[in-house]
Amino acid sequence: MKRIAVLTSGGDAPGMNAAIRAVVRTGLSLGLEVIGVRHGYSGLIAGDFIPLRARDVGGIIERGGTMLGTSRCAAFLTDAGQETAVQQLRDRDVSGLVIIGGNGSQAGARALALRGVAVVGVASTIDNDLAGSDVTIGVTTALDIALEAIDRLRVTASAHGRVFLVELMGRACGYLALIAGITGGAEAIVIPEVAQDPESIAATVRGAYARGKSHAIVVIAEGAERNADALSRYFTEHAARLGFELRVTKLGHVQRGGSPCAFDRLQATLLGAAAVEHLRAGRHGVLLGIVAGKVTPTALKDLGNRDKPLDASLLHLARVLTE
Ligand code: F6P
């Protein structure tokens, strides 16, 4: 093995740069050439490659986003797109590829592995919906950003006696909302994994005021059936009866933009370095994540069958603690 490549794909996550840096510098230390693929699978199909040397990845460990750029690439879902991508790697004599990203990106990694490419995935998405890693790269920073927002919103909510609906990202997974709700002291948490009736959420909010609170924070996952728009519509329609004043804040992409926290930098560094070592040792066709504190490989072919259940029972704990 002489030359490897690295790409980031899907939604950027804080810590991706730290992973790229670890791939490059570990590769160089093992005597490999490392090239970066710009803009994820789109760049792979287009052959948009750049050489990466040690200095090229200097000053990026503290930066969110990804220095290589990323994309969501429909063309890569086709046979023609994948064949072109494989050919681009062959043309440049690339014998191993590190793919840093979440679910969709790792499905792409699996497709490449089936076409004979030596790939190692690195689990990275703020959604934490990827099996094979307890917590994926970017999650902890995204939670810190959510908490800062919730702490600030509580101040203004209290000043006005208002209810705030705070919607967090996470696609179909309620992890970010659940953990941010618990650690941010939310009065109510709404996640896709648990069906919740708006009347019971309203009752929880009214209960908070009845216990003497001057605010109520409801943290909602974007993927919940009753997302912020739906709940806000319902509460507004029934405003006269429910009797509380409402504001809505959707954090959206703000959650992806932060400088990675220490945990994300460390996790990304460990996984990036391990990805190169796995390629070098011929242990490819795997996704690397951290399970019970250790770098752990999961076969890419098994990923699709693995669930990542959310511990929704924590909702009960959240309710007990908000008393
Ligand atoms: O998967 C990461 C994520 O931030 C999700 O939480 C969100 O639903 C989605 O990406 C947004 O995608 P885009 O950046 O393409 O708008």
Short mmCIF file of C-alpha atoms and ligand atoms in Angstrom, two decimals:
data_model
loop_
_atom_site.label_atom_id
_atom_site.label_comp_id
_atom_site.label_asym_id
_atom_site.label_seq_id
_atom_site.Cartn_x
_atom_site.Cartn_y
_atom_site.Cartn_z
CA MET A 1 0.00 0.00 0.00
CA LYS A 2 1.49 3.28 -1.15
CA ARG A 3 -1.31 5.83 -1.45
CA ILE A 4 -4.55 6.33 0.48
CA ALA A 5 -7.35 8.87 0.20
CA VAL A 6 -9.74 10.48 2.65
CA LEU A 7 -13.12 12.10 2.18
CA THR A 8 -15.88 13.62 4.29
CA SER A 9 -19.48 13.13 3.26
CA GLY A 10 -23.05 14.07 4.25
CA GLY A 11 -23.76 16.65 6.94
CA ASP A 12 -20.57 18.15 8.32
CA ALA A 13 -19.93 17.48 12.01
CA PRO A 14 -17.54 19.25 14.39
CA GLY A 15 -14.47 17.02 14.66
CA MET A 16 -14.29 16.00 10.98
CA ASN A 17 -11.20 18.16 10.55
CA ALA A 18 -9.51 16.51 13.52
CA ALA A 19 -10.19 13.14 11.89
CA ILE A 20 -8.74 14.30 8.53
CA ARG A 21 -5.64 15.58 10.33
CA ALA A 22 -5.18 12.25 12.12
CA VAL A 23 -5.58 10.30 8.86
CA VAL A 24 -3.02 12.46 7.07
CA ARG A 25 -0.39 12.53 9.77
CA THR A 26 -0.76 8.86 10.67
CA GLY A 27 -0.54 7.96 6.98
CA LEU A 28 2.60 10.03 6.51
CA SER A 29 4.18 8.51 9.62
CA LEU A 30 3.64 5.07 8.06
CA GLY A 31 5.29 6.15 4.82
CA LEU A 32 2.04 6.50 2.85
CA GLU A 33 1.01 9.28 0.50
CA VAL A 34 -2.34 10.78 1.42
CA ILE A 35 -4.71 12.54 -0.90
CA GLY A 36 -7.90 14.36 -0.02
CA VAL A 37 -11.10 14.04 -2.03
CA ARG A 38 -12.94 17.36 -2.12
CA HIS A 39 -16.73 17.61 -1.65
CA GLY A 40 -17.41 14.02 -0.68
CA TYR A 41 -18.76 11.53 -3.20
CA SER A 42 -19.35 14.29 -5.79
CA GLY A 43 -15.62 14.99 -5.78
CA LEU A 44 -14.84 11.29 -5.91
CA ILE A 45 -16.89 10.92 -9.09
CA ALA A 46 -15.39 14.09 -10.56
CA GLY A 47 -11.82 13.17 -9.58
CA ASP A 48 -11.44 16.31 -7.46
CA PHE A 49 -8.37 15.23 -5.50
CA ILE A 50 -5.68 17.21 -3.68
CA PRO A 51 -2.43 16.04 -2.13
CA LEU A 52 -2.36 16.38 1.66
CA ARG A 53 0.90 16.89 3.50
CA ALA A 54 1.48 17.48 7.19
CA ARG A 55 1.31 21.29 6.88
CA ASP A 56 -1.89 21.15 4.83
CA VAL A 57 -3.75 19.91 7.89
CA GLY A 58 -2.15 22.39 10.31
CA GLY A 59 -4.49 24.75 12.18
CA ILE A 60 -7.63 22.75 11.48
CA ILE A 61 -8.09 20.69 14.64
CA GLU A 62 -10.02 23.53 16.28
CA ARG A 63 -12.21 24.24 13.26
CA GLY A 64 -15.74 22.94 12.73
CA GLY A 65 -16.94 21.94 9.27
CA THR A 66 -14.56 20.11 6.99
CA MET A 67 -11.55 21.49 5.12
CA LEU A 68 -12.28 19.02 2.31
CA GLY A 69 -15.86 20.12 1.82
CA THR A 70 -18.77 17.71 1.73
CA SER A 71 -21.92 17.01 -0.26
CA ARG A 72 -25.06 14.97 -0.50
CA CYS A 73 -24.56 13.25 -3.83
CA ALA A 74 -27.48 11.67 -5.70
CA ALA A 75 -25.20 10.52 -8.55
CA PHE A 76 -23.32 8.22 -6.19
CA LEU A 77 -26.50 6.24 -5.59
CA THR A 78 -26.36 5.01 -9.19
CA ASP A 79 -24.25 2.17 -10.62
CA ALA A 80 -22.68 4.55 -13.10
CA GLY A 81 -21.66 6.97 -10.33
CA GLN A 82 -20.11 4.22 -8.25
CA GLU A 83 -18.25 2.71 -11.22
CA THR A 84 -16.80 6.12 -12.10
CA ALA A 85 -15.75 6.63 -8.48
CA VAL A 86 -13.96 3.28 -8.40
CA GLN A 87 -12.22 4.11 -11.68
CA GLN A 88 -11.05 7.49 -10.34
CA LEU A 89 -9.40 5.71 -7.40
CA ARG A 90 -7.76 3.15 -9.73
CA ASP A 91 -6.51 5.87 -12.07
CA ARG A 92 -4.67 7.49 -9.19
CA ASP A 93 -3.42 4.23 -7.79
CA VAL A 94 -5.26 4.74 -4.51
CA SER A 95 -5.31 1.50 -2.57
CA GLY A 96 -7.27 2.53 0.51
CA LEU A 97 -10.01 5.06 1.29
CA VAL A 98 -11.16 6.54 4.61
CA ILE A 99 -14.77 7.74 4.61
CA ILE A 100 -15.75 10.09 7.42
CA GLY A 101 -19.50 10.52 7.78
CA GLY A 102 -22.85 9.23 9.00
CA ASN A 103 -25.44 6.72 7.83
CA GLY A 104 -25.70 7.67 4.16
CA SER A 105 -21.93 8.03 3.86
CA GLN A 106 -21.32 4.61 5.38
CA ALA A 107 -23.91 3.07 3.04
CA GLY A 108 -21.75 4.55 0.27
CA ALA A 109 -18.66 3.02 1.91
CA ARG A 110 -20.37 -0.34 1.86
CA ALA A 111 -21.21 0.04 -1.83
CA LEU A 112 -17.56 0.77 -2.59
CA ALA A 113 -16.42 -2.18 -0.48
CA LEU A 114 -18.73 -4.43 -2.51
CA ARG A 115 -16.99 -3.14 -5.63
CA GLY A 116 -13.64 -4.20 -4.23
CA VAL A 117 -12.36 -0.91 -2.79
CA ALA A 118 -10.49 -1.16 0.53
CA VAL A 119 -12.50 1.25 2.68
CA VAL A 120 -12.64 2.08 6.35
CA GLY A 121 -15.45 4.27 7.67
CA VAL A 122 -15.20 6.71 10.56
CA ALA A 123 -18.48 7.30 12.43
CA SER A 124 -19.27 10.99 12.27
CA THR A 125 -22.68 12.67 12.46
CA ILE A 126 -24.30 15.02 14.95
CA ASP A 127 -27.47 12.87 14.83
CA ASN A 128 -25.98 9.90 16.73
CA ASP A 129 -28.15 7.55 14.70
CA LEU A 130 -25.31 5.37 13.42
CA ALA A 131 -24.88 1.90 14.92
CA GLY A 132 -21.30 0.92 15.71
CA SER A 133 -20.40 3.89 17.91
CA ASP A 134 -21.86 4.83 21.29
CA VAL A 135 -21.54 8.51 20.45
CA THR A 136 -20.45 9.65 17.00
CA ILE A 137 -18.05 12.49 16.19
CA GLY A 138 -19.83 15.85 16.45
CA VAL A 139 -22.59 14.86 18.85
CA THR A 140 -21.00 16.27 22.00
CA THR A 141 -20.24 19.63 20.40
CA ALA A 142 -23.76 19.83 18.95
CA LEU A 143 -25.11 19.14 22.44
CA ASP A 144 -22.94 21.88 23.93
CA ILE A 145 -24.30 24.33 21.34
CA ALA A 146 -27.87 23.27 22.11
CA LEU A 147 -27.27 23.70 25.83
CA GLU A 148 -25.86 27.16 25.41
CA ALA A 149 -28.99 28.11 23.43
CA ILE A 150 -31.34 26.54 25.98
CA ASP A 151 -29.58 28.30 28.87
CA ARG A 152 -29.91 31.63 27.09
CA LEU A 153 -33.54 31.05 26.12
CA ARG A 154 -34.47 30.22 29.70
CA VAL A 155 -33.30 33.69 30.75
CA THR A 156 -35.63 35.50 28.38
CA ALA A 157 -38.42 32.93 28.88
CA SER A 158 -38.30 33.61 32.64
CA ALA A 159 -38.30 37.36 32.17
CA HIS A 160 -41.56 37.18 30.21
CA GLY A 161 -43.13 34.11 31.78
CA ARG A 162 -43.16 32.50 28.34
CA VAL A 163 -43.09 28.99 26.97
CA PHE A 164 -40.30 28.30 24.47
CA LEU A 165 -40.44 25.49 21.95
CA VAL A 166 -36.81 24.75 21.07
CA GLU A 167 -36.36 22.51 18.04
CA LEU A 168 -33.11 20.61 17.58
CA MET A 169 -31.72 18.72 14.61
CA GLY A 170 -31.28 14.97 14.57
CA ARG A 171 -33.21 13.80 11.54
CA ALA A 172 -35.42 10.85 12.63
CA CYS A 173 -33.46 10.32 15.84
CA GLY A 174 -34.38 11.93 19.17
CA TYR A 175 -30.96 11.55 20.79
CA LEU A 176 -29.90 15.22 20.64
CA ALA A 177 -33.26 16.45 21.94
CA LEU A 178 -33.41 13.83 24.68
CA ILE A 179 -29.94 14.50 26.03
CA ALA A 180 -30.11 18.29 25.57
CA GLY A 181 -33.51 18.28 27.26
CA ILE A 182 -32.23 16.32 30.23
CA THR A 183 -28.99 18.23 30.65
CA GLY A 184 -30.64 21.57 29.89
CA GLY A 185 -33.37 21.04 32.50
CA ALA A 186 -36.25 21.20 30.02
CA GLU A 187 -39.77 21.00 31.36
CA ALA A 188 -40.79 18.71 28.48
CA ILE A 189 -39.03 16.74 25.74
CA VAL A 190 -40.64 15.62 22.49
CA ILE A 191 -38.89 12.94 20.42
CA PRO A 192 -39.90 10.77 17.45
CA GLU A 193 -39.39 7.56 19.42
CA VAL A 194 -42.26 8.32 21.83
CA ALA A 195 -45.74 9.31 20.68
CA GLN A 196 -46.89 12.35 22.63
CA ASP A 197 -50.23 14.03 22.61
CA PRO A 198 -50.12 17.86 22.57
CA GLU A 199 -52.65 18.02 25.41
CA SER A 200 -50.31 16.06 27.69
CA ILE A 201 -47.42 18.38 26.74
CA ALA A 202 -49.67 21.35 27.51
CA ALA A 203 -50.59 19.77 30.84
CA THR A 204 -46.88 19.36 31.67
CA VAL A 205 -46.29 23.03 30.85
CA ARG A 206 -49.26 24.16 32.92
CA GLY A 207 -48.00 21.96 35.77
CA ALA A 208 -44.66 23.73 35.67
CA TYR A 209 -46.34 27.13 36.06
CA ALA A 210 -48.59 25.75 38.79
CA ARG A 211 -45.48 24.70 40.71
CA GLY A 212 -44.27 28.28 40.63
CA LYS A 213 -42.00 28.30 37.57
CA SER A 214 -41.76 31.44 35.50
CA HIS A 215 -40.92 29.68 32.25
CA ALA A 216 -41.23 26.39 30.43
CA ILE A 217 -38.74 25.02 27.92
CA VAL A 218 -39.98 22.28 25.61
CA VAL A 219 -37.13 20.65 23.67
CA ILE A 220 -38.34 19.04 20.46
CA ALA A 221 -36.56 16.82 17.95
CA GLU A 222 -37.06 17.94 14.36
CA GLY A 223 -38.13 14.41 13.43
CA ALA A 224 -40.95 14.23 16.00
CA GLU A 225 -44.42 13.96 14.53
CA ARG A 226 -45.34 16.92 16.72
CA ASN A 227 -42.36 19.03 15.73
CA ALA A 228 -42.10 22.72 16.67
CA ASP A 229 -44.31 23.87 13.79
CA ALA A 230 -47.02 21.33 14.56
CA LEU A 231 -46.99 22.00 18.30
CA SER A 232 -46.91 25.73 17.83
CA ARG A 233 -49.93 25.50 15.50
CA TYR A 234 -51.81 23.43 18.05
CA PHE A 235 -50.95 25.65 21.01
CA THR A 236 -51.82 28.79 19.05
CA GLU A 237 -55.20 27.36 17.98
CA HIS A 238 -55.98 26.58 21.63
CA ALA A 239 -54.29 29.64 23.10
CA ALA A 240 -57.37 31.01 24.86
CA ARG A 241 -57.94 27.75 26.71
CA LEU A 242 -54.28 26.89 27.41
CA GLY A 243 -53.38 30.38 28.50
CA PHE A 244 -49.66 30.55 27.89
CA GLU A 245 -47.58 32.79 25.68
CA LEU A 246 -45.40 30.96 23.21
CA ARG A 247 -42.23 31.53 21.23
CA VAL A 248 -40.43 29.12 18.88
CA THR A 249 -36.68 28.80 18.26
CA LYS A 250 -35.29 26.33 15.74
CA LEU A 251 -31.58 25.85 16.17
CA GLY A 252 -31.14 24.22 12.76
CA HIS A 253 -27.67 24.41 11.23
CA VAL A 254 -26.35 26.55 14.09
CA GLN A 255 -25.91 23.19 15.80
CA ARG A 256 -23.35 22.02 13.25
CA GLY A 257 -21.16 25.09 13.24
CA GLY A 258 -19.16 24.97 16.44
CA SER A 259 -15.51 24.50 17.16
CA PRO A 260 -15.23 20.86 18.26
CA CYS A 261 -15.04 20.23 22.00
CA ALA A 262 -12.18 18.24 23.53
CA PHE A 263 -14.13 14.98 23.42
CA ASP A 264 -14.92 15.29 19.71
CA ARG A 265 -11.32 16.21 18.87
CA LEU A 266 -10.00 13.23 20.83
CA GLN A 267 -12.52 10.76 19.43
CA ALA A 268 -11.90 11.98 15.88
CA THR A 269 -8.15 11.74 16.38
CA LEU A 270 -8.33 8.19 17.73
CA LEU A 271 -10.65 7.04 14.95
CA GLY A 272 -8.77 8.79 12.14
CA ALA A 273 -5.47 7.25 13.23
CA ALA A 274 -7.03 3.82 13.71
CA ALA A 275 -8.63 3.99 10.25
CA VAL A 276 -5.21 4.24 8.61
CA GLU A 277 -3.81 1.46 10.76
CA HIS A 278 -6.76 -0.75 9.78
CA LEU A 279 -6.19 -0.05 6.08
CA ARG A 280 -2.49 -0.75 6.42
CA ALA A 281 -3.17 -4.05 8.18
CA GLY A 282 -5.71 -5.11 5.52
CA ARG A 283 -8.60 -4.90 8.03
CA HIS A 284 -10.92 -2.96 5.75
CA GLY A 285 -14.65 -3.16 5.01
CA VAL A 286 -15.38 -1.85 8.49
CA LEU A 287 -16.79 1.19 10.22
CA LEU A 288 -14.79 2.41 13.20
CA GLY A 289 -16.57 3.84 16.21
CA ILE A 290 -16.03 4.06 19.94
CA VAL A 291 -17.85 1.41 21.94
CA ALA A 292 -17.43 1.26 25.72
CA GLY A 293 -14.45 3.60 25.44
CA LYS A 294 -12.55 1.55 22.84
CA VAL A 295 -12.05 1.95 19.10
CA THR A 296 -14.27 -0.78 17.70
CA PRO A 297 -14.77 -2.08 14.15
CA THR A 298 -18.18 -3.11 12.82
CA ALA A 299 -18.40 -4.83 9.44
CA LEU A 300 -19.95 -2.41 6.94
CA LYS A 301 -22.08 -5.25 5.60
CA ASP A 302 -23.72 -5.67 9.04
CA LEU A 303 -24.45 -1.99 9.61
CA GLY A 304 -27.82 -1.94 7.84
CA ASN A 305 -29.16 -4.66 10.16
CA ARG A 306 -28.02 -3.00 13.36
CA ASP A 307 -30.40 -0.78 15.31
CA LYS A 308 -29.26 1.93 17.63
CA PRO A 309 -32.02 1.99 20.20
CA LEU A 310 -32.54 5.17 22.15
CA ASP A 311 -32.97 4.87 25.89
CA ALA A 312 -36.33 6.62 25.86
CA SER A 313 -36.82 5.65 29.52
CA LEU A 314 -34.61 8.65 30.27
CA LEU A 315 -37.71 10.76 29.56
CA HIS A 316 -39.05 9.57 32.88
CA LEU A 317 -35.87 10.71 34.62
CA ALA A 318 -36.16 14.07 32.91
CA ARG A 319 -39.72 14.46 34.24
CA VAL A 320 -38.67 13.53 37.79
CA LEU A 321 -35.78 15.99 37.76
CA THR A 322 -37.74 18.97 36.43
CA GLU A 323 -40.03 19.03 39.47
O1 F6P B 1 -27.50 14.54 9.42
C1 F6P B 1 -27.10 15.75 9.97
C2 F6P B 1 -28.18 16.79 9.78
O2 F6P B 1 -27.72 17.99 10.37
C3 F6P B 1 -29.56 16.44 10.33
O3 F6P B 1 -29.66 16.62 11.72
C4 F6P B 1 -30.44 17.35 9.54
O4 F6P B 1 -31.75 16.84 9.45
C5 F6P B 1 -29.77 17.35 8.19
O5 F6P B 1 -28.41 17.02 8.41
C6 F6P B 1 -29.83 18.65 7.45
O6 F6P B 1 -29.31 18.45 6.19
P1 F6P B 1 -28.78 19.59 5.24
O7 F6P B 1 -27.52 20.14 5.84
O8 F6P B 1 -28.54 18.91 3.96
O9 F6P B 1 -29.83 20.65 5.19
#
